[in-house]
Tab-separated table of C-alpha atoms in Angstrom:
chain	number	residue	atom	x	y	z
A	11	MET	CA	14.195	-150.708	-1.966
A	12	SER	CA	13.393	-151.573	-5.486
A	13	GLY	CA	10.101	-152.518	-7.044
A	14	ALA	CA	6.691	-151.030	-6.587
A	15	GLY	CA	4.751	-152.194	-3.596
A	16	ARG	CA	1.640	-151.268	-1.803
A	17	PRO	CA	2.044	-149.312	1.429
A	18	PRO	CA	0.476	-150.616	4.608
A	19	PRO	CA	-3.292	-150.582	5.007
A	20	ARG	CA	-4.847	-148.155	7.396
A	21	ALA	CA	-4.981	-149.378	10.952
A	22	PRO	CA	-8.402	-150.431	12.245
A	23	GLY	CA	-10.356	-147.765	14.034
A	24	ARG	CA	-8.926	-144.773	12.200
A	25	GLY	CA	-11.945	-144.058	10.029
A	26	PRO	CA	-14.360	-141.207	10.651
A	27	ALA	CA	-16.529	-141.389	13.708
A	28	GLY	CA	-20.135	-142.437	13.327
A	29	ARG	CA	-22.841	-139.867	13.003
A	30	GLY	CA	-24.375	-138.446	16.142
A	31	GLY	CA	-22.763	-137.458	19.400
A	32	PRO	CA	-21.106	-139.823	21.870
A	33	SER	CA	-23.298	-141.663	24.317
A	34	GLU	CA	-23.058	-141.007	28.009
A	35	ALA	CA	-21.534	-144.434	28.510
A	36	GLY	CA	-18.749	-143.661	26.061
A	37	ARG	CA	-17.697	-140.347	27.526
A	38	GLY	CA	-15.604	-141.742	30.359
A	39	PRO	CA	-15.111	-140.082	33.740
A	40	ALA	CA	-15.110	-136.315	33.889
A	41	ARG	CA	-11.734	-134.677	34.496
A	42	ALA	CA	-11.144	-133.013	37.808
A	43	ALA	CA	-10.834	-129.239	37.808
A	44	GLY	CA	-7.385	-128.211	36.633
A	45	GLU	CA	-6.508	-131.680	35.349
A	46	ARG	CA	-4.723	-131.695	32.017
A	47	PRO	CA	-6.493	-133.497	29.200
A	48	ALA	CA	-4.852	-136.710	28.091
A	49	ALA	CA	-2.461	-136.269	25.203
A	50	ALA	CA	-3.873	-137.295	21.873
A	51	PRO	CA	-2.425	-140.597	20.658
A	52	PRO	CA	0.149	-140.263	17.884
A	53	ARG	CA	-1.434	-140.376	14.450
A	54	PRO	CA	0.025	-143.255	12.418
A	55	LEU	CA	1.442	-142.464	9.023
A	56	ASP	CA	-1.067	-143.039	6.255
A	57	ASP	CA	-0.294	-144.586	2.888
A	58	ALA	CA	0.739	-141.360	1.196
A	59	GLU	CA	2.943	-140.371	4.125
A	60	LEU	CA	4.716	-143.716	4.076
A	61	GLU	CA	5.391	-143.239	0.370
A	62	ARG	CA	6.714	-139.781	1.133
A	63	LEU	CA	8.930	-141.127	3.917
A	64	GLN	CA	10.489	-143.730	1.644
A	65	ALA	CA	11.063	-141.145	-1.076
A	66	LEU	CA	12.745	-138.801	1.389
A	67	LEU	CA	15.021	-141.579	2.643
A	68	GLU	CA	16.044	-142.394	-0.917
A	69	ALA	CA	16.704	-138.707	-1.567
A	70	VAL	CA	19.293	-138.371	1.209
A	71	PRO	CA	22.373	-137.129	-0.649
A	72	ALA	CA	25.497	-139.228	-1.120
A	73	PRO	CA	27.851	-140.180	0.351
A	74	LEU	CA	25.436	-140.796	3.219
A	75	GLU	CA	23.866	-144.256	3.365
A	76	PRO	CA	20.430	-143.915	4.988
A	77	LEU	CA	18.217	-146.568	6.454
A	78	ASP	CA	15.252	-147.654	4.394
A	79	ALA	CA	11.710	-147.725	5.764
A	80	THR	CA	11.837	-151.277	7.110
A	81	MET	CA	15.282	-150.870	8.673
A	82	LEU	CA	14.166	-147.541	10.136
A	83	ASP	CA	11.271	-149.229	11.903
A	84	GLY	CA	13.489	-151.809	13.569
A	85	PHE	CA	16.054	-149.125	14.378
A	86	LEU	CA	13.492	-147.001	16.209
A	87	CYS	CA	12.403	-150.001	18.269
A	88	GLY	CA	16.031	-150.642	19.250
A	89	VAL	CA	16.329	-146.997	20.296
A	90	LEU	CA	13.110	-147.039	22.320
A	91	VAL	CA	13.915	-150.039	24.542
A	92	GLN	CA	16.969	-148.407	26.117
A	93	PRO	CA	17.136	-147.844	29.904
A	94	ARG	CA	17.723	-144.124	29.393
A	95	PRO	CA	15.923	-142.168	26.686
A	96	VAL	CA	18.171	-141.687	23.671
A	97	PRO	CA	18.003	-138.051	22.546
A	98	GLU	CA	16.986	-137.384	18.985
A	99	SER	CA	20.277	-135.606	18.441
A	100	ALA	CA	22.019	-138.949	19.014
A	101	TRP	CA	19.846	-141.292	16.957
A	102	PHE	CA	18.581	-139.201	14.045
A	103	PRO	CA	22.006	-138.845	12.368
A	104	HIS	CA	21.999	-142.635	11.930
A	105	VAL	CA	18.715	-142.430	10.045
A	106	LEU	CA	20.578	-140.377	7.455
A	107	ASP	CA	23.805	-142.385	7.628
A	108	ALA	CA	23.265	-145.774	9.216
A	109	GLU	CA	26.756	-146.693	10.290
A	110	SER	CA	28.629	-143.494	10.968
A	111	GLY	CA	25.974	-140.835	11.472
A	112	ARG	CA	27.867	-138.385	9.275
A	113	PRO	CA	26.270	-134.966	8.779
A	114	ALA	CA	24.601	-134.174	5.488
A	115	ARG	CA	26.151	-131.701	3.125
A	116	PRO	CA	25.263	-128.027	3.602
A	117	GLY	CA	21.955	-127.095	2.058
A	118	TYR	CA	20.224	-130.419	2.644
A	119	ASP	CA	16.917	-129.903	4.456
A	120	ALA	CA	16.141	-132.884	6.689
A	121	ALA	CA	13.089	-131.244	8.288
A	122	PRO	CA	10.401	-133.035	6.206
A	123	LEU	CA	12.012	-136.420	6.833
A	124	ARG	CA	12.568	-135.659	10.499
A	125	ALA	CA	8.894	-134.773	10.970
A	126	LEU	CA	7.694	-138.113	9.593
A	127	VAL	CA	10.289	-140.098	11.528
A	128	ARG	CA	9.267	-138.323	14.725
A	129	ARG	CA	5.679	-139.401	14.143
A	130	ARG	CA	6.645	-143.052	13.815
A	131	HIS	CA	8.954	-142.735	16.833
A	132	ALA	CA	6.069	-141.355	18.907
A	133	GLU	CA	3.679	-144.061	17.704
A	134	LEU	CA	6.101	-146.860	18.578
A	135	ASP	CA	6.975	-145.222	21.895
A	136	ALA	CA	3.316	-145.175	22.920
A	137	ALA	CA	2.815	-148.812	21.925
A	138	ILE	CA	5.951	-149.985	23.710
A	139	GLU	CA	5.125	-148.016	26.851
A	140	ALA	CA	1.657	-149.606	26.961
A	141	ARG	CA	3.072	-153.033	26.019
A	142	ARG	CA	0.589	-153.369	23.202
A	143	TRP	CA	0.790	-154.792	19.727
A	144	PHE	CA	2.140	-152.660	16.921
A	145	ASP	CA	2.490	-153.403	13.225
A	146	PRO	CA	6.159	-153.621	12.227
A	147	TRP	CA	6.926	-152.219	8.813
A	148	VAL	CA	7.638	-155.601	7.276
A	149	PHE	CA	6.398	-156.062	3.737
A	150	GLU	CA	5.240	-159.345	2.308
A	151	PRO	CA	7.124	-160.057	-0.926
A	152	GLU	CA	5.040	-160.248	-4.036
A	153	ALA	CA	5.017	-163.486	-5.986
A	154	ASP	CA	7.236	-162.183	-8.782
A	155	ASP	CA	9.632	-160.309	-6.515
A	156	GLU	CA	13.005	-161.376	-5.259
A	157	ALA	CA	13.549	-161.678	-1.539
A	158	PRO	CA	13.270	-158.149	-0.113
A	159	GLY	CA	16.166	-156.437	1.502
A	160	PRO	CA	17.639	-153.021	2.197
A	161	THR	CA	19.218	-151.136	-0.638
A	162	ARG	CA	22.444	-151.241	1.298
A	163	ALA	CA	22.720	-152.531	4.844
A	164	PRO	CA	25.957	-151.999	6.766
A	165	ALA	CA	27.878	-155.264	6.787
A	166	ALA	CA	29.240	-156.873	9.925
A	167	ASP	CA	32.815	-156.186	8.865
A	168	ASP	CA	31.920	-152.498	8.664
A	169	GLY	CA	31.719	-152.497	12.439
A	170	LEU	CA	28.068	-153.390	13.041
A	171	ALA	CA	27.999	-157.054	13.993
A	172	GLY	CA	24.954	-159.154	13.337
A	173	LEU	CA	23.519	-157.460	10.261
A	174	ALA	CA	22.283	-159.866	7.642
A	175	GLY	CA	19.685	-160.455	5.001
A	176	LEU	CA	21.611	-159.466	1.911
A	177	ALA	CA	21.993	-161.724	-1.097
A	178	ASP	CA	25.282	-163.318	-2.041
A	179	GLU	CA	27.092	-161.916	-5.055
A	180	ASP	CA	25.827	-164.754	-7.236
A	181	GLY	CA	22.244	-163.796	-6.390
A	182	SER	CA	21.584	-166.705	-4.065
A	183	GLU	CA	20.007	-165.908	-0.746
A	184	ALA	CA	22.416	-165.719	2.148
A	185	HIS	CA	20.033	-167.213	4.672
A	186	GLY	CA	17.075	-169.484	5.004
A	187	ALA	CA	19.060	-172.690	5.391
A	188	ASP	CA	17.301	-173.328	8.707
A	189	GLY	CA	14.256	-174.484	6.810
A	190	ALA	CA	12.162	-171.346	7.203
A	191	PRO	CA	10.034	-170.441	4.170
A	192	PRO	CA	11.721	-167.923	1.852
A	193	GLU	CA	9.063	-165.320	2.706
A	194	VAL	CA	10.442	-165.143	6.258
A	195	GLN	CA	13.497	-163.374	4.857
A	196	ALA	CA	11.335	-160.253	4.649
A	197	VAL	CA	12.098	-159.613	8.336
A	198	TYR	CA	15.865	-159.303	7.785
A	199	PRO	CA	15.957	-155.552	7.121
A	200	TRP	CA	13.832	-154.907	10.222
A	201	VAL	CA	16.099	-157.056	12.385
A	202	ALA	CA	19.181	-155.420	10.880
A	203	GLY	CA	17.851	-151.997	11.817
A	204	CYS	CA	17.037	-153.081	15.355
A	205	VAL	CA	20.448	-154.677	15.862
A	206	THR	CA	22.091	-151.538	14.511
A	207	ALA	CA	20.427	-149.520	17.280
A	208	LEU	CA	21.327	-152.086	19.948
A	209	ASP	CA	24.938	-151.889	18.805
A	210	LEU	CA	25.061	-148.095	18.700
A	211	PHE	CA	23.196	-147.661	21.996
A	212	PRO	CA	24.178	-150.679	24.129
A	213	GLY	CA	22.464	-149.731	27.378
A	214	VAL	CA	19.913	-152.528	27.322
A	215	MET	CA	22.542	-155.027	26.144
A	216	ALA	CA	24.496	-154.383	29.329
A	217	LEU	CA	21.588	-155.729	31.394
A	218	THR	CA	22.585	-159.337	30.898
A	219	GLY	CA	20.458	-162.243	32.006
A	220	PRO	CA	18.028	-164.924	30.840
A	221	ALA	CA	15.341	-162.395	29.929
A	222	LEU	CA	17.716	-160.565	27.590
A	223	ASP	CA	18.797	-163.835	26.005
A	224	GLU	CA	15.165	-164.781	25.386
A	225	ALA	CA	14.595	-161.561	23.467
A	226	LEU	CA	17.832	-161.807	21.510
A	227	VAL	CA	17.070	-165.357	20.425
A	228	LEU	CA	13.955	-164.086	18.637
A	229	LEU	CA	16.049	-161.537	16.746
A	230	TYR	CA	19.328	-163.349	16.202
A	231	ARG	CA	17.650	-166.430	14.759
A	232	HIS	CA	17.218	-164.411	11.561
A	233	LEU	CA	20.902	-163.480	11.293
A	234	ASP	CA	23.963	-165.279	9.995
A	235	PRO	CA	25.627	-167.066	12.952
A	236	GLU	CA	29.032	-166.022	11.620
A	237	ASP	CA	28.094	-162.391	12.219
A	238	LEU	CA	27.340	-162.943	15.900
A	239	GLU	CA	30.093	-162.403	18.434
A	240	ASP	CA	30.154	-163.831	21.966
A	241	ALA	CA	26.723	-165.358	21.528
A	242	ASP	CA	27.468	-169.068	21.906
A	243	ALA	CA	24.708	-169.701	24.449
A	244	ILE	CA	22.154	-167.886	22.317
A	245	LEU	CA	23.236	-169.788	19.213
A	246	GLU	CA	22.842	-173.076	21.062
A	247	THR	CA	19.277	-172.112	21.934
A	248	ILE	CA	18.548	-171.041	18.371
A	249	GLU	CA	19.673	-174.439	17.104
A	250	THR	CA	16.971	-176.101	19.205
A	251	LEU	CA	14.147	-173.990	17.756
A	252	GLU	CA	11.857	-174.892	14.929
A	253	PRO	CA	12.022	-172.349	12.098
A	254	ALA	CA	9.241	-169.801	11.860
A	255	GLU	CA	6.384	-171.448	10.002
A	256	ASP	CA	5.489	-168.354	8.013
A	257	LEU	CA	6.072	-164.624	7.776
A	258	ALA	CA	3.184	-163.777	10.101
A	259	THR	CA	4.804	-165.863	12.847
A	260	ALA	CA	8.159	-164.185	12.289
A	261	VAL	CA	6.561	-160.735	12.501
A	262	GLU	CA	4.851	-161.642	15.772
A	263	GLU	CA	8.254	-162.613	17.132
A	264	LEU	CA	9.610	-159.152	16.288
A	265	VAL	CA	6.902	-157.547	18.406
A	266	ARG	CA	7.444	-160.032	21.210
A	267	ALA	CA	11.207	-159.440	21.170
A	268	THR	CA	10.683	-155.675	21.302
A	269	LEU	CA	8.342	-155.878	24.283
A	270	LEU	CA	10.667	-158.300	26.084
A	271	LEU	CA	13.524	-155.840	25.609
A	272	ALA	CA	11.262	-153.072	26.905
A	273	ASP	CA	10.529	-155.109	30.032
A	274	ILE	CA	14.285	-155.154	30.660
A	275	GLY	CA	15.248	-151.656	29.603
A	276	ARG	CA	12.180	-149.667	30.647
A	277	PRO	CA	10.234	-151.813	33.121
A	278	GLN	CA	6.787	-150.760	34.200
A	279	ARG	CA	6.014	-150.031	37.819
A	280	ARG	CA	3.018	-152.333	37.802
A	281	PRO	CA	2.843	-155.474	35.702
A	282	PRO	CA	0.387	-154.808	32.860
A	283	ALA	CA	-2.502	-157.088	32.121
A	284	ALA	CA	-1.539	-159.858	29.743
A	285	PRO	CA	-2.015	-158.494	26.219
A	286	ALA	CA	-4.390	-160.281	23.935
A	287	THR	CA	-2.528	-162.299	21.369
A	288	ALA	CA	-2.921	-160.982	17.874
A	289	ARG	CA	-2.061	-162.741	14.679
A	290	ARG	CA	-1.837	-160.252	11.896
A	291	ARG	CA	-0.650	-160.681	8.387
A	292	PRO	CA	2.410	-158.724	7.310
A	293	ARG	CA	1.843	-155.760	5.086
A	294	PRO	CA	1.412	-156.733	1.439
A	295	GLY	CA	4.046	-155.772	-1.062
A	296	ARG	CA	7.149	-153.737	-0.465
A	297	PRO	CA	7.446	-150.067	0.424
A	298	PRO	CA	6.994	-147.720	-2.509
A	299	ARG	CA	10.016	-146.044	-3.953
């Protein structure tokens, strides 16, 4: 990604605890003898770590074509909604080389990048398992910026159908003709990453039905219809929808689509309580270089 941008703000509730010890009411029930303590929740990446992640992605040596931070986020969500857990050995190569998963040249040390990606994977996994809101890594374009997009997303004719969000050669935007505000195009890299994972790991896509179509509508509405194969019914539904009114609405739809896919691919034994609706603004700016 080009251009300087501000990384995401810290999530609420991550500041230092207040002075003084916890009250009795806040301690929760005592653990039974021999019971394992609950695992600590994954620690979200802070601003500096997100900058480091983006820098490490950009430093992946050629000829590999890595995901960028926004595409990576969607990709991990597509990996995490599968009916069977996808081993890291299968998905991580596509972080380094989106389409083919080619190995890096000898001497390249992927360990620092892998450690940060694992953290985000764990954070998203916990949120998806609990069916709770998470903040997609979608960055609100700055006023003087062009529409954001990946440095190089695999095109549909490269073998990954449904990827979109790139500009035409003349600089005009390839999408947005549905009437959605230009800012909504900021979700394209995220959707492209998610669809990449769904294409590479098609387990959840094999579970056809109305519920799957409902989730795909929320994703595919941001893609070029010409890049979609065998999706006539979904396209007909998309044509009946009003465009997303703003970027915040589009981002909410990404979370909703992810959790709908999780309900299909990794259903819970007991229906969870209805999550509180949250309307959060997308992250300001674009990821740092």
